[in-house]
mmCIF file of C-alpha atoms in Angstrom:
data_model
loop_
_atom_site.group_PDB
_atom_site.id
_atom_site.type_symbol
_atom_site.label_atom_id
_atom_site.label_comp_id
_atom_site.label_asym_id
_atom_site.label_seq_id
_atom_site.Cartn_x
_atom_site.Cartn_y
_atom_site.Cartn_z
ATOM 1 C CA MET A 1 -14.041 4.697 -6.554
ATOM 2 C CA THR A 2 -16.653 7.241 -5.826
ATOM 3 C CA ASN A 3 -18.187 10.522 -7.652
ATOM 4 C CA ALA A 4 -15.210 12.822 -9.191
ATOM 5 C CA SER A 5 -16.843 15.804 -7.915
ATOM 6 C CA GLN A 6 -15.772 14.714 -3.880
ATOM 7 C CA TYR A 7 -12.197 14.981 -5.107
ATOM 8 C CA ALA A 8 -9.700 18.091 -5.643
ATOM 9 C CA PRO A 9 -7.282 17.741 -8.560
ATOM 10 C CA VAL A 10 -3.814 16.182 -7.938
ATOM 11 C CA GLU A 11 -0.320 17.889 -8.936
ATOM 12 C CA LEU A 12 2.387 15.996 -9.998
ATOM 13 C CA ILE A 13 5.508 17.583 -8.406
ATOM 14 C CA ALA A 14 8.321 15.010 -8.925
ATOM 15 C CA THR A 15 8.768 11.814 -10.694
ATOM 16 C CA GLU A 16 10.916 10.635 -7.992
ATOM 17 C CA ILE A 17 10.513 9.921 -4.134
ATOM 18 C CA ASP A 18 11.927 12.999 -2.180
ATOM 19 C CA GLU A 19 14.692 11.548 -0.244
ATOM 20 C CA ASP A 20 14.379 14.581 2.273
ATOM 21 C CA ALA A 21 11.050 13.590 3.164
ATOM 22 C CA VAL A 22 11.546 9.914 3.702
ATOM 23 C CA VAL A 23 10.793 8.901 7.498
ATOM 24 C CA ARG A 24 12.773 6.085 8.698
ATOM 25 C CA SER A 25 12.346 4.010 11.943
ATOM 26 C CA ASP A 26 16.034 3.566 11.746
ATOM 27 C CA PRO A 27 17.015 7.083 10.551
ATOM 28 C CA ASP A 28 21.074 6.392 11.029
ATOM 29 C CA ARG A 29 20.668 3.303 8.781
ATOM 30 C CA THR A 30 22.658 1.074 11.505
ATOM 31 C CA SER A 31 20.148 -1.736 11.330
ATOM 32 C CA SER A 32 20.812 -4.722 8.919
ATOM 33 C CA ALA A 33 16.860 -5.715 9.108
ATOM 34 C CA PRO A 34 15.199 -5.749 5.797
ATOM 35 C CA VAL A 35 12.743 -2.794 4.702
ATOM 36 C CA VAL A 36 9.303 -2.526 4.938
ATOM 37 C CA LEU A 37 7.677 0.394 2.832
ATOM 38 C CA LEU A 38 4.753 2.556 4.582
ATOM 39 C CA LEU A 39 2.602 4.329 1.970
ATOM 40 C CA HIS A 40 0.089 6.880 2.806
ATOM 41 C CA GLY A 41 -3.328 7.721 1.580
ATOM 42 C CA LEU A 42 -4.829 10.505 -0.494
ATOM 43 C CA GLY A 43 -4.086 13.570 1.295
ATOM 44 C CA SER A 44 -1.838 12.578 3.971
ATOM 45 C CA ASN A 45 1.876 12.451 4.274
ATOM 46 C CA GLU A 46 4.985 10.528 5.356
ATOM 47 C CA ASP A 47 4.502 10.772 8.872
ATOM 48 C CA ASP A 48 0.743 9.283 9.025
ATOM 49 C CA LEU A 49 1.614 5.666 8.842
ATOM 50 C CA ALA A 50 5.040 6.093 10.524
ATOM 51 C CA GLY A 51 2.853 6.572 13.496
ATOM 52 C CA LEU A 52 2.195 2.603 13.452
ATOM 53 C CA VAL A 53 5.878 1.770 13.877
ATOM 54 C CA PRO A 54 5.548 1.496 17.636
ATOM 55 C CA PHE A 55 3.150 -1.335 17.481
ATOM 56 C CA LEU A 56 4.957 -3.285 14.488
ATOM 57 C CA PRO A 57 7.546 -6.212 14.810
ATOM 58 C CA ALA A 58 11.292 -4.773 15.259
ATOM 59 C CA ASP A 59 11.982 -7.727 12.633
ATOM 60 C CA PHE A 60 11.895 -5.032 10.228
ATOM 61 C CA THR A 61 13.321 -1.431 9.629
ATOM 62 C CA TYR A 62 10.292 0.873 8.627
ATOM 63 C CA VAL A 63 10.560 3.401 5.645
ATOM 64 C CA SER A 64 7.690 5.995 5.028
ATOM 65 C CA LEU A 65 7.661 7.647 1.619
ATOM 66 C CA ARG A 66 5.804 10.608 0.417
ATOM 67 C CA GLY A 67 3.540 10.883 -2.569
ATOM 68 C CA ILE A 68 4.701 12.718 -5.820
ATOM 69 C CA TYR A 69 1.559 14.429 -6.097
ATOM 70 C CA ARG A 70 0.326 17.482 -4.237
ATOM 71 C CA TYR A 71 -3.255 17.154 -2.965
ATOM 72 C CA VAL A 72 -4.676 19.929 -1.083
ATOM 73 C CA GLN A 73 -2.724 20.234 2.016
ATOM 74 C CA GLY A 74 -0.945 16.974 1.691
ATOM 75 C CA TYR A 75 0.116 14.356 -1.110
ATOM 76 C CA ALA A 76 -1.138 11.787 -3.073
ATOM 77 C CA TRP A 77 0.134 8.694 -5.541
ATOM 78 C CA PHE A 78 -2.630 9.330 -8.340
ATOM 79 C CA GLU A 79 -5.908 11.085 -8.894
ATOM 80 C CA MET A 80 -9.309 10.041 -7.897
ATOM 81 C CA PRO A 81 -11.448 8.398 -8.590
ATOM 82 C CA MET A 82 -9.697 5.551 -10.711
ATOM 83 C CA ASP A 83 -10.130 5.610 -14.346
ATOM 84 C CA PRO A 84 -9.941 2.225 -15.636
ATOM 85 C CA ALA A 85 -9.348 3.383 -19.068
ATOM 86 C CA ARG A 86 -6.071 5.086 -17.609
ATOM 87 C CA PRO A 87 -3.662 2.472 -15.908
ATOM 88 C CA GLU A 88 -0.783 4.992 -16.816
ATOM 89 C CA ALA A 89 -2.287 7.084 -13.633
ATOM 90 C CA LEU A 90 -0.474 4.738 -11.163
ATOM 91 C CA GLN A 91 2.426 3.833 -13.176
ATOM 92 C CA THR A 92 4.184 6.970 -12.544
ATOM 93 C CA SER A 93 3.996 6.458 -9.000
ATOM 94 C CA ALA A 94 5.022 2.633 -9.013
ATOM 95 C CA ALA A 95 7.717 3.446 -11.301
ATOM 96 C CA ALA A 96 9.221 6.130 -8.692
ATOM 97 C CA VAL A 97 9.006 4.115 -6.052
ATOM 98 C CA GLU A 98 10.553 0.937 -7.743
ATOM 99 C CA SER A 99 13.605 3.297 -8.694
ATOM 100 C CA TRP A 100 13.937 4.571 -4.913
ATOM 101 C CA ILE A 101 13.696 0.376 -4.196
ATOM 102 C CA ALA A 102 16.755 -0.389 -6.598
ATOM 103 C CA ALA A 103 18.925 2.496 -4.889
ATOM 104 C CA GLN A 104 18.505 1.090 -1.365
ATOM 105 C CA ASP A 105 21.453 -1.241 0.115
ATOM 106 C CA ALA A 106 19.146 -3.266 2.466
ATOM 107 C CA PRO A 107 16.493 -5.187 0.743
ATOM 108 C CA VAL A 108 12.981 -4.003 0.573
ATOM 109 C CA VAL A 109 10.548 -6.846 1.524
ATOM 110 C CA GLY A 110 7.483 -5.581 1.723
ATOM 111 C CA ALA A 111 5.032 -3.057 1.644
ATOM 112 C CA ILE A 112 2.120 -1.467 3.937
ATOM 113 C CA GLY A 113 -0.224 0.939 2.141
ATOM 114 C CA PHE A 114 -3.469 2.815 3.411
ATOM 115 C CA SER A 115 -6.051 3.319 0.899
ATOM 116 C CA GLN A 116 -4.037 4.981 -2.249
ATOM 117 C CA GLY A 117 -1.227 3.224 -0.745
ATOM 118 C CA GLY A 118 -2.558 -0.089 -0.701
ATOM 119 C CA ALA A 119 -3.229 0.160 -4.484
ATOM 120 C CA LEU A 120 0.339 1.316 -4.796
ATOM 121 C CA ALA A 121 1.551 -1.853 -3.227
ATOM 122 C CA LEU A 122 -0.425 -3.945 -5.088
ATOM 123 C CA GLN A 123 0.310 -2.328 -8.148
ATOM 124 C CA LEU A 124 4.250 -3.085 -7.525
ATOM 125 C CA LEU A 125 3.302 -6.699 -7.502
ATOM 126 C CA ARG A 126 1.223 -6.325 -10.607
ATOM 127 C CA ARG A 127 4.157 -4.934 -12.307
ATOM 128 C CA ASP A 128 6.693 -7.016 -11.065
ATOM 129 C CA PRO A 129 5.532 -10.165 -8.588
ATOM 130 C CA HIS A 130 9.039 -10.520 -7.095
ATOM 131 C CA ALA A 131 9.008 -6.415 -6.561
ATOM 132 C CA VAL A 132 8.307 -7.220 -2.850
ATOM 133 C CA ASP A 133 7.642 -10.651 -0.694
ATOM 134 C CA PHE A 134 4.406 -9.414 0.688
ATOM 135 C CA VAL A 135 1.989 -6.744 0.756
ATOM 136 C CA VAL A 136 -0.401 -5.447 3.540
ATOM 137 C CA ASN A 137 -3.194 -3.592 2.047
ATOM 138 C CA LEU A 138 -5.159 -1.474 4.387
ATOM 139 C CA SER A 139 -8.765 -0.021 3.071
ATOM 140 C CA GLY A 140 -6.923 -0.246 -0.166
ATOM 141 C CA PHE A 141 -7.862 -1.714 -3.747
ATOM 142 C CA PRO A 142 -6.330 -2.903 -7.030
ATOM 143 C CA PHE A 143 -6.646 -0.661 -10.220
ATOM 144 C CA PRO A 144 -9.965 -1.504 -11.613
ATOM 145 C CA ALA A 145 -8.555 -3.014 -14.703
ATOM 146 C CA PRO A 146 -6.124 -6.048 -15.945
ATOM 147 C CA MET A 147 -2.966 -5.503 -16.086
ATOM 148 C CA PRO A 148 -0.280 -7.505 -18.144
ATOM 149 C CA GLY A 149 1.641 -8.814 -15.267
ATOM 150 C CA ASP A 150 -1.621 -10.068 -13.535
ATOM 151 C CA SER A 151 -1.117 -13.739 -14.665
ATOM 152 C CA ALA A 152 2.405 -14.028 -13.409
ATOM 153 C CA LEU A 153 1.147 -12.234 -10.316
ATOM 154 C CA ALA A 154 -1.422 -15.451 -9.725
ATOM 155 C CA GLU A 155 1.078 -17.913 -10.510
ATOM 156 C CA MET A 156 3.410 -16.577 -7.649
ATOM 157 C CA SER A 157 0.508 -15.869 -5.393
ATOM 158 C CA PRO A 158 2.475 -13.824 -2.591
ATOM 159 C CA PRO A 159 0.973 -13.269 0.619
ATOM 160 C CA VAL A 160 -1.415 -10.285 1.107
ATOM 161 C CA LEU A 161 -3.185 -9.044 4.070
ATOM 162 C CA TRP A 162 -6.551 -7.176 3.438
ATOM 163 C CA GLY A 163 -7.669 -5.289 6.344
ATOM 164 C CA HIS A 164 -10.757 -3.023 5.713
ATOM 165 C CA GLY A 165 -13.974 -1.940 7.093
ATOM 166 C CA GLY A 166 -17.520 -3.312 6.592
ATOM 167 C CA MET A 167 -18.744 0.258 6.528
ATOM 168 C CA ASP A 168 -16.065 1.593 4.094
ATOM 169 C CA PRO A 169 -17.816 3.779 1.382
ATOM 170 C CA HIS A 170 -15.375 2.917 -0.868
ATOM 171 C CA PHE A 171 -16.246 -0.735 -0.973
ATOM 172 C CA ALA A 172 -19.967 -0.207 -1.384
ATOM 173 C CA ASP A 173 -21.916 -1.399 -4.243
ATOM 174 C CA GLY A 174 -20.276 -4.912 -4.955
ATOM 175 C CA ARG A 175 -16.746 -3.228 -5.118
ATOM 176 C CA GLU A 176 -15.997 -5.173 -1.744
ATOM 177 C CA GLU A 177 -16.448 -8.558 -3.294
ATOM 178 C CA ALA A 178 -14.680 -7.487 -6.703
ATOM 179 C CA VAL A 179 -11.407 -6.787 -4.270
ATOM 180 C CA ARG A 180 -11.995 -9.960 -2.795
ATOM 181 C CA ASP A 181 -12.202 -11.752 -5.759
ATOM 182 C CA PHE A 182 -9.234 -10.224 -7.336
ATOM 183 C CA LEU A 183 -6.787 -10.970 -4.394
ATOM 184 C CA SER A 184 -8.261 -14.333 -3.887
ATOM 185 C CA VAL A 185 -7.360 -15.379 -7.475
ATOM 186 C CA HIS A 186 -3.915 -13.277 -7.697
ATOM 187 C CA THR A 187 -2.703 -13.602 -4.167
ATOM 188 C CA ARG A 188 -2.328 -15.810 -0.738
ATOM 189 C CA LEU A 189 -4.983 -13.869 0.633
ATOM 190 C CA GLU A 190 -5.408 -13.149 4.243
ATOM 191 C CA GLU A 191 -8.174 -10.811 5.312
ATOM 192 C CA GLU A 192 -9.386 -8.776 8.268
ATOM 193 C CA ARG A 193 -12.757 -7.579 7.929
ATOM 194 C CA ARG A 194 -14.306 -5.199 10.664
ATOM 195 C CA PRO A 195 -17.976 -5.043 10.212
ATOM 196 C CA GLN A 196 -18.473 -1.762 12.021
ATOM 197 C CA LEU A 197 -15.486 0.042 10.744
ATOM 198 C CA GLY A 198 -15.189 2.655 8.135
ATOM 199 C CA HIS A 199 -12.317 4.136 5.736
ATOM 200 C CA ALA A 200 -9.658 3.753 8.800
ATOM 201 C CA VAL A 201 -7.573 1.296 10.891
ATOM 202 C CA ASP A 202 -8.770 0.183 14.389
ATOM 203 C CA GLU A 203 -6.560 -1.690 17.009
ATOM 204 C CA ILE A 204 -8.045 -5.207 16.263
ATOM 205 C CA GLU A 205 -6.870 -4.743 12.606
ATOM 206 C CA LEU A 206 -3.269 -3.279 13.740
ATOM 207 C CA ARG A 207 -2.734 -6.529 15.847
ATOM 208 C CA ALA A 208 -3.643 -8.543 12.623
ATOM 209 C CA VAL A 209 -0.917 -6.459 11.027
ATOM 210 C CA ALA A 210 1.322 -7.348 13.252
ATOM 211 C CA SER A 211 0.734 -10.710 13.429
ATOM 212 C CA PHE A 212 1.023 -11.285 9.649
ATOM 213 C CA LEU A 213 4.331 -9.518 9.443
ATOM 214 C CA GLN A 214 5.747 -11.845 12.773
ATOM 215 C CA ARG A 215 4.838 -14.719 10.754
ATOM 216 C CA ARG A 216 6.582 -13.316 7.495
ATOM 217 C CA ALA A 217 9.744 -12.541 9.345
ATOM 218 C CA ALA A 218 9.694 -16.314 10.787
ATOM 219 C CA ASP A 219 8.950 -17.458 7.000
ATOM 220 C CA ALA A 220 12.391 -15.617 6.185
ATOM 221 C CA ARG A 221 13.987 -17.179 8.780
ATOM 222 C CA ALA A 222 12.899 -20.730 8.107
#
């Protein structure tokens, strides 16, 4: 999304999710609540988005995963910047998350991703519109090239909340409009745009996430 010189290289360290690094809001796995994945951003780790859990509805169990690439002192889901000619760059992580989901006893119904994690959450839907029921994309973006599953995704149009800042450099030079256009065509988009926010999440955005999840839980009960 920005100049390649701004990014360090990534190193693939696994092709599967590290179960020892998974952080669960229900570590004893006693809850029967459906699971929502938490997918961190570039250079972060599984503890990052787990910090949001106290502010999210208790209707779900939240499970935070670690990226399969090493990036500086943290982890990543793919190399940056994205190259539209290399869709395979994101597919290794998507396949790893799909395999992890398939191995779970509890249903995985949603994904919340920040930045790279948001791109990965959207990629799950682009590979299979039934992969999860909904996505929360925080400061994230779809892979910037068409995918074979895009038409099926547009037909199904699952609910997606896109929260982002109006001062986020990742959405400069027309990229904000491009992300909005993609999500409007392919999903049932809800947008929370914070005009003075950069590449981050603020309290108002977090309240929007909680409301979105509460409505998804109500939909499931209906």
